[in-house]
CSV table of C-alpha atoms in Angstrom, one decimal:
chain,number,residue,atom,x,y,z
A,35,MET,CA,77.9,245.0,295.4
A,36,ARG,CA,75.9,248.2,294.5
A,37,THR,CA,72.9,246.1,293.5
A,38,TYR,CA,73.1,244.1,296.7
A,39,ILE,CA,73.3,247.3,298.9
A,40,LEU,CA,70.3,248.8,296.9
A,41,LYS,CA,68.2,245.7,297.5
A,42,ARG,CA,69.0,245.7,301.2
A,43,LEU,CA,68.1,249.4,301.5
A,44,LEU,CA,64.8,248.7,299.7
A,45,LEU,CA,64.1,245.7,302.0
A,46,MET,CA,64.5,248.1,305.0
A,47,ILE,CA,61.3,249.8,304.0
A,48,PRO,CA,58.9,247.0,304.9
A,49,THR,CA,61.0,246.0,307.8
A,50,MET,CA,60.8,249.5,309.2
A,51,ILE,CA,57.0,249.6,308.6
A,52,ALA,CA,56.7,246.4,310.6
A,53,ILE,CA,58.9,247.6,313.4
A,54,THR,CA,57.2,251.0,313.7
A,55,THR,CA,53.7,249.4,313.6
A,56,ILE,CA,54.4,247.0,316.5
A,57,SER,CA,56.2,249.7,318.5
A,58,PHE,CA,53.4,252.2,318.0
A,59,ILE,CA,50.8,249.7,319.2
A,60,VAL,CA,52.8,248.7,322.2
A,61,ILE,CA,53.6,252.3,323.2
A,62,GLN,CA,50.0,253.5,322.8
A,63,SER,CA,48.8,250.5,324.8
A,64,ALA,CA,51.2,251.1,327.7
A,65,PRO,CA,49.7,252.1,331.1
A,66,GLY,CA,49.6,255.8,331.8
A,67,ASP,CA,47.7,258.7,330.2
A,68,PRO,CA,49.8,261.6,328.7
A,69,ALA,CA,46.8,263.9,328.9
A,70,LYS,CA,46.4,263.4,332.7
A,71,MET,CA,50.1,263.8,333.3
A,72,ALA,CA,50.2,267.0,331.3
A,73,VAL,CA,47.2,268.5,333.2
A,74,ARG,CA,48.7,267.4,336.5
A,75,LYS,CA,52.0,269.1,335.7
A,76,ALA,CA,50.1,272.3,334.5
A,77,GLU,CA,48.3,272.2,337.9
A,78,GLN,CA,51.5,271.9,339.8
A,79,ALA,CA,53.0,274.8,337.8
A,80,GLY,CA,49.9,277.0,338.5
A,81,ALA,CA,48.7,277.1,334.9
A,82,VAL,CA,45.6,275.2,335.9
A,83,GLN,CA,43.6,275.9,339.0
A,84,GLU,CA,43.5,273.3,341.8
A,85,GLY,CA,41.2,270.4,341.1
A,86,GLY,CA,41.9,270.9,337.4
A,87,LEU,CA,41.9,267.1,336.7
A,88,SER,CA,38.3,267.2,335.6
A,89,ASP,CA,37.0,265.0,332.8
A,90,GLU,CA,36.5,268.1,330.6
A,91,VAL,CA,40.0,269.4,331.0
A,92,ILE,CA,41.5,265.9,330.4
A,93,ALA,CA,39.3,265.5,327.3
A,94,GLN,CA,40.6,268.8,325.9
A,95,ALA,CA,44.2,267.6,326.5
A,96,ARG,CA,43.5,264.3,324.8
A,97,LYS,CA,42.0,266.1,321.8
A,98,LEU,CA,45.0,268.4,321.7
A,99,TYR,CA,47.4,265.4,321.6
A,100,GLY,CA,45.2,263.5,319.1
A,101,LEU,CA,44.6,260.7,321.7
A,102,ASP,CA,40.8,260.9,321.1
A,103,LYS,CA,41.3,259.4,317.7
A,104,PRO,CA,41.3,255.6,316.9
A,105,LEU,CA,44.6,253.8,317.1
A,106,TRP,CA,44.9,253.3,313.3
A,107,LYS,CA,44.2,256.9,312.6
A,108,ARG,CA,46.9,258.0,315.1
A,109,TYR,CA,49.4,255.7,313.4
A,110,VAL,CA,48.5,257.2,310.0
A,111,LEU,CA,48.9,260.7,311.4
A,112,TRP,CA,52.3,259.7,312.8
A,113,LEU,CA,53.4,258.3,309.4
A,114,GLY,CA,52.5,261.7,308.0
A,115,ASP,CA,54.7,263.4,310.6
A,116,LEU,CA,57.5,261.0,309.8
A,117,ALA,CA,57.2,261.8,306.1
A,118,HIS,CA,57.2,265.5,306.9
A,119,GLY,CA,60.5,264.9,308.7
A,120,ASP,CA,59.7,266.4,312.1
A,121,PHE,CA,58.3,263.3,313.9
A,122,GLY,CA,55.5,265.4,315.2
A,123,TYR,CA,55.6,267.6,318.3
A,124,SER,CA,56.6,266.8,321.8
A,125,TYR,CA,53.9,266.6,324.4
A,126,LYS,CA,56.3,268.1,327.0
A,127,ASP,CA,57.2,271.4,325.4
A,128,ASN,CA,55.4,271.4,322.0
A,129,ARG,CA,58.7,271.5,320.1
A,130,PRO,CA,59.3,269.6,316.9
A,131,VAL,CA,60.7,266.2,317.9
A,132,ALA,CA,63.3,266.3,315.1
A,133,ASP,CA,64.8,269.4,316.6
A,134,LYS,CA,65.2,267.7,320.0
A,135,ILE,CA,66.7,264.6,318.3
A,136,VAL,CA,69.2,266.8,316.3
A,137,GLU,CA,70.4,268.3,319.6
A,138,VAL,CA,71.1,264.9,321.3
A,139,LEU,CA,72.0,262.5,318.5
A,140,PRO,CA,75.6,263.8,318.0
A,141,VAL,CA,76.3,263.2,321.7
A,142,THR,CA,75.1,259.6,321.7
A,143,LEU,CA,76.9,258.8,318.4
A,144,GLN,CA,80.2,260.2,319.6
A,145,LEU,CA,79.8,258.3,322.9
A,146,ASN,CA,79.0,255.0,321.2
A,147,ILE,CA,81.4,255.2,318.3
A,148,LEU,CA,84.3,255.8,320.7
A,149,ALA,CA,83.1,252.9,322.9
A,150,ILE,CA,83.0,250.5,319.9
A,151,LEU,CA,86.4,251.5,318.8
A,152,ILE,CA,87.9,251.0,322.2
A,153,VAL,CA,86.1,247.6,322.6
A,154,TYR,CA,87.6,246.3,319.3
A,155,LEU,CA,91.0,247.9,319.9
A,156,VAL,CA,91.2,246.1,323.2
A,157,ALA,CA,89.3,242.8,322.6
A,158,VAL,CA,90.9,241.8,319.3
A,159,PRO,CA,94.6,242.0,320.4
A,160,ALA,CA,93.6,240.4,323.8
A,161,GLY,CA,91.8,237.5,322.0
A,162,VAL,CA,94.7,236.9,319.7
A,163,TYR,CA,97.2,237.0,322.6
A,164,SER,CA,95.1,234.5,324.6
A,165,ALA,CA,94.8,232.2,321.6
A,166,VAL,CA,98.5,232.2,320.9
A,167,ARG,CA,99.2,231.5,324.6
A,168,GLN,CA,96.4,229.1,325.1
A,169,GLY,CA,96.4,227.4,328.5
A,170,THR,CA,99.2,229.6,329.9
A,171,VAL,CA,99.0,231.6,333.1
A,172,MET,CA,98.7,234.8,331.1
A,173,ASP,CA,95.7,233.4,329.1
A,174,GLN,CA,94.0,232.7,332.4
A,175,ILE,CA,94.8,236.1,333.8
A,176,VAL,CA,93.4,237.9,330.7
A,177,THR,CA,90.3,235.8,330.7
A,178,LEU,CA,89.7,236.2,334.5
A,179,GLY,CA,90.3,239.9,334.4
A,180,PHE,CA,87.8,240.5,331.5
A,181,PHE,CA,85.1,238.4,333.1
A,182,ILE,CA,85.5,240.3,336.4
A,183,LEU,CA,84.9,243.5,334.5
A,184,TYR,CA,82.0,241.9,332.7
A,185,SER,CA,80.4,241.0,336.0
A,186,LEU,CA,80.5,244.7,337.3
A,187,PRO,CA,77.2,246.6,336.8
A,188,SER,CA,77.7,249.7,334.7
A,189,PHE,CA,75.8,251.9,337.1
A,190,TRP,CA,78.1,250.8,340.0
A,191,ALA,CA,81.2,251.2,337.9
A,192,ALA,CA,80.0,254.7,336.9
A,193,THR,CA,79.4,255.6,340.6
A,194,MET,CA,82.8,254.4,341.7
A,195,LEU,CA,84.6,256.2,338.9
A,196,LEU,CA,82.8,259.4,339.8
A,197,LYS,CA,83.6,258.9,343.5
A,198,TYR,CA,87.3,258.2,343.1
A,199,LEU,CA,88.3,259.9,339.9
A,200,ALA,CA,86.0,262.9,339.6
A,201,GLY,CA,86.5,264.8,342.9
A,202,GLY,CA,84.4,262.6,345.2
A,203,GLU,CA,86.7,261.0,347.8
A,204,GLY,CA,89.7,260.5,345.6
A,205,LEU,CA,91.4,262.2,342.7
A,206,ASP,CA,89.9,265.2,340.8
A,207,LEU,CA,91.0,264.1,337.3
A,208,PHE,CA,87.8,264.2,335.3
A,209,PRO,CA,84.6,266.3,335.2
A,210,VAL,CA,81.6,265.1,337.2
A,211,TYR,CA,79.0,265.8,334.6
A,212,GLY,CA,78.2,267.3,331.3
A,213,PHE,CA,79.6,267.3,327.8
A,214,GLU,CA,81.4,270.6,327.7
A,215,SER,CA,83.3,272.8,330.1
A,216,PRO,CA,82.2,276.4,330.8
A,217,GLY,CA,83.8,278.7,328.1
A,218,TYR,CA,83.9,275.8,325.6
A,219,ASP,CA,82.9,278.2,322.8
A,220,LEU,CA,86.0,280.4,323.5
A,221,LEU,CA,88.4,277.5,322.9
A,222,GLY,CA,90.2,276.8,319.7
A,223,PRO,CA,89.7,273.6,317.6
A,224,ALA,CA,92.4,271.6,319.5
A,225,GLY,CA,91.1,272.9,322.9
A,226,ARG,CA,87.5,271.9,322.0
A,227,LEU,CA,88.6,268.4,320.9
A,228,TRP,CA,90.6,267.9,324.1
A,229,ASP,CA,87.7,269.2,326.3
A,230,ARG,CA,85.2,266.9,324.6
A,231,LEU,CA,87.4,263.9,324.9
A,232,TRP,CA,88.1,264.8,328.6
A,233,HIS,CA,84.4,264.7,329.3
A,234,LEU,CA,83.9,261.4,327.5
A,235,VAL,CA,86.7,259.4,329.2
A,236,LEU,CA,84.6,258.1,332.1
A,237,PRO,CA,81.3,257.5,330.2
A,238,VAL,CA,83.1,255.7,327.3
A,239,THR,CA,84.9,253.5,329.8
A,240,CYS,CA,81.7,252.5,331.5
A,241,LEU,CA,80.1,251.6,328.1
A,242,ALA,CA,83.1,249.8,326.8
A,243,TYR,CA,84.5,247.6,329.5
A,244,GLY,CA,81.5,245.2,329.5
A,245,GLY,CA,82.2,244.2,325.9
A,246,PHE,CA,85.9,243.2,326.5
A,247,ALA,CA,85.1,239.7,327.8
A,248,SER,CA,82.6,238.5,325.2
A,249,LEU,CA,84.4,240.0,322.1
A,250,SER,CA,87.8,238.8,323.3
A,251,ARG,CA,86.5,235.3,323.8
A,252,PHE,CA,85.0,235.3,320.3
A,253,GLN,CA,88.3,236.5,318.9
A,254,ARG,CA,90.2,233.9,320.8
A,255,ALA,CA,87.9,231.1,319.5
A,256,GLY,CA,88.2,232.4,316.0
A,257,MET,CA,91.9,232.6,316.1
A,258,LEU,CA,92.3,229.1,317.6
A,259,GLU,CA,90.1,227.7,314.8
A,260,VAL,CA,92.2,229.4,312.1
A,261,ILE,CA,95.7,228.5,313.4
A,262,ARG,CA,94.7,224.9,313.4
A,263,GLN,CA,94.1,225.0,309.7
A,264,ASP,CA,96.4,223.2,307.2
A,265,TYR,CA,97.4,226.4,305.4
A,266,ILE,CA,98.7,227.8,308.6
A,267,THR,CA,100.8,224.7,309.2
A,268,THR,CA,102.1,225.0,305.6
A,269,ALA,CA,103.0,228.7,306.2
A,270,ARG,CA,105.0,227.7,309.2
A,271,ALA,CA,106.7,224.9,307.3
A,272,LYS,CA,107.8,227.4,304.7
A,273,GLY,CA,109.9,229.1,307.4
A,274,LEU,CA,107.7,232.2,307.9
A,275,THR,CA,108.1,233.9,311.2
A,276,GLU,CA,105.2,233.4,313.8
A,277,ARG,CA,104.5,237.2,313.6
A,278,VAL,CA,104.0,237.0,309.8
A,279,VAL,CA,101.9,233.8,310.1
A,280,LEU,CA,99.6,235.4,312.7
A,281,LEU,CA,99.2,238.9,311.2
A,282,LYS,CA,99.2,238.1,307.5
A,283,HIS,CA,97.6,234.7,307.3
A,284,ALA,CA,95.6,234.1,310.5
A,285,LEU,CA,94.3,237.4,311.7
A,286,ARG,CA,92.0,238.3,308.8
A,287,PRO,CA,90.0,235.1,308.6
A,288,SER,CA,89.7,235.1,312.4
A,289,LEU,CA,87.9,238.5,312.3
A,290,ILE,CA,84.8,237.1,310.6
A,291,PRO,CA,83.0,236.3,313.9
A,292,MET,CA,83.8,239.8,315.1
A,293,VAL,CA,82.1,241.3,312.1
A,294,THR,CA,79.0,239.4,312.9
A,295,LEU,CA,79.0,240.8,316.5
A,296,PHE,CA,79.3,244.3,315.1
A,297,ALA,CA,75.7,244.4,313.9
A,298,GLY,CA,74.3,244.0,317.5
A,299,LEU,CA,76.9,246.0,319.3
A,300,LEU,CA,75.7,249.5,318.4
A,301,PRO,CA,72.0,249.0,319.5
A,302,SER,CA,73.1,247.3,322.7
A,303,LEU,CA,75.4,250.2,323.5
A,304,ILE,CA,72.7,252.8,322.8
A,305,GLY,CA,70.4,250.9,325.2
A,306,GLY,CA,73.1,250.9,327.8
A,307,SER,CA,73.8,254.6,327.3
A,308,ILE,CA,70.5,255.4,328.9
A,309,ILE,CA,71.9,254.7,332.4
A,310,ILE,CA,75.3,256.1,331.6
A,311,GLU,CA,74.0,259.4,330.1
A,312,SER,CA,71.7,259.8,333.1
A,313,ILE,CA,74.5,259.3,335.7
A,314,PHE,CA,76.9,261.6,333.9
A,315,SER,CA,74.2,264.1,332.9
A,316,LEU,CA,75.1,263.9,329.2
A,317,PRO,CA,72.5,265.4,326.9
A,318,GLY,CA,72.1,262.4,324.6
A,319,MET,CA,69.5,260.1,323.3
A,320,GLY,CA,69.6,257.8,326.3
A,321,LYS,CA,68.8,260.6,328.7
A,322,LEU,CA,66.1,262.0,326.4
A,323,SER,CA,64.5,258.6,326.0
A,324,PHE,CA,64.5,258.1,329.8
A,325,GLU,CA,62.7,261.4,330.3
A,326,ALA,CA,60.3,260.8,327.4
A,327,VAL,CA,59.2,257.4,328.8
A,328,LEU,CA,58.7,258.8,332.3
A,329,SER,CA,56.5,261.7,330.9
A,330,ARG,CA,54.7,259.4,328.4
A,331,ASP,CA,55.9,261.7,325.5
A,332,TYR,CA,54.8,259.3,322.8
A,333,PRO,CA,56.2,261.2,319.8
A,334,VAL,CA,59.7,261.4,321.3
A,335,VAL,CA,59.7,257.7,322.2
A,336,MET,CA,58.5,256.7,318.8
A,337,ALA,CA,61.2,258.9,317.1
A,338,LEU,CA,63.9,257.4,319.3
A,339,LEU,CA,62.8,253.8,318.6
A,340,THR,CA,62.7,254.5,314.9
A,341,ILE,CA,66.2,256.0,314.8
A,342,SER,CA,67.5,253.0,316.9
A,343,ALA,CA,65.9,250.6,314.5
A,344,VAL,CA,67.4,252.4,311.5
A,345,LEU,CA,70.9,252.3,313.2
A,346,THR,CA,70.4,248.6,313.9
A,347,LEU,CA,69.5,247.8,310.2
A,348,LEU,CA,72.4,249.9,309.0
A,349,GLY,CA,74.7,248.1,311.4
A,350,ILE,CA,73.6,244.8,309.9
A,351,LEU,CA,74.2,246.0,306.4
A,352,LEU,CA,77.6,247.4,307.3
A,353,SER,CA,78.5,244.0,308.9
A,354,ASP,CA,77.7,242.3,305.6
A,355,ILE,CA,79.9,244.8,303.7
A,356,LEU,CA,82.7,244.2,306.2
A,357,TYR,CA,82.4,240.4,305.4
A,358,VAL,CA,83.6,241.1,301.9
A,359,ILE,CA,86.5,243.3,303.2
A,360,VAL,CA,87.6,240.7,305.7
A,361,ASP,CA,87.2,237.7,303.4
A,362,PRO,CA,87.4,238.5,299.7
A,363,ARG,CA,86.2,235.0,298.8
A,364,ILE,CA,82.7,236.2,299.8
A,365,SER,CA,80.8,237.9,297.0
A,366,PHE,CA,77.3,239.3,296.7
A,367,ASP,CA,77.3,239.5,292.9
């Protein structure tokens, strides 16, 4: 297992080089000039006199950002920044990109890890329940309910939750925005934990509900396939209770398709968190990436894409490891 993990980690290096190369070319070729945008913002702030969008001023800004260099040289310089560990400096505020990422990454990880846990804690039991009661009214109700949730756009659901549960036109149960309450630093450990979870209830709900339908259907299909196997029939013939047959003999093999889905769930949730973090004003990677794209802050965009790619590759590796845990017959030795 250790040898396999080491090989996979080494294979991530050429994969990351390919991903970052393609991403860098696409980003640098996108419409919009960061230099012009920076000069325009400086003019609006009064740092540059009216009519400051001259070719000379723009050329100076392009030189400052290194945009006057050939594409291949810019990529080599970016690799140097990556090796240095700071991802370069933001065009927006000239801060090290790594410092900005460190500030927002914990927020996004907490948001997405909680969403993944809730998706699996709801979808797996629901899928098993639907499989055991295949064709019944309850099976149809569970399926219909999850697909109705799946059809709801996340931005609409977030708006409705804020309107009716966060002091809009309904109940004032949850905070409208932010990640922490005023006076958070004065709270004890238990108070901080409760305050953080209280702020995450609505955002996590908006991220998680869309995954209930697809994952529960996969779990239902996996369970139906397993309970039709001969060894399940044999277990029942031996007089084992249905609970023991399902939980001890059928559940574990039926989880294999769910392990496969895990690899793609984290990056998809991170992509979806862009909307959710913006609506709930959460200082996470989604909100930072949205602002970076609008301002053409190339170093920040590249850093976020690189981190997302690393998380995706690690998710795939983790799903392979979970294969062995779920099904001991699988071996990488």
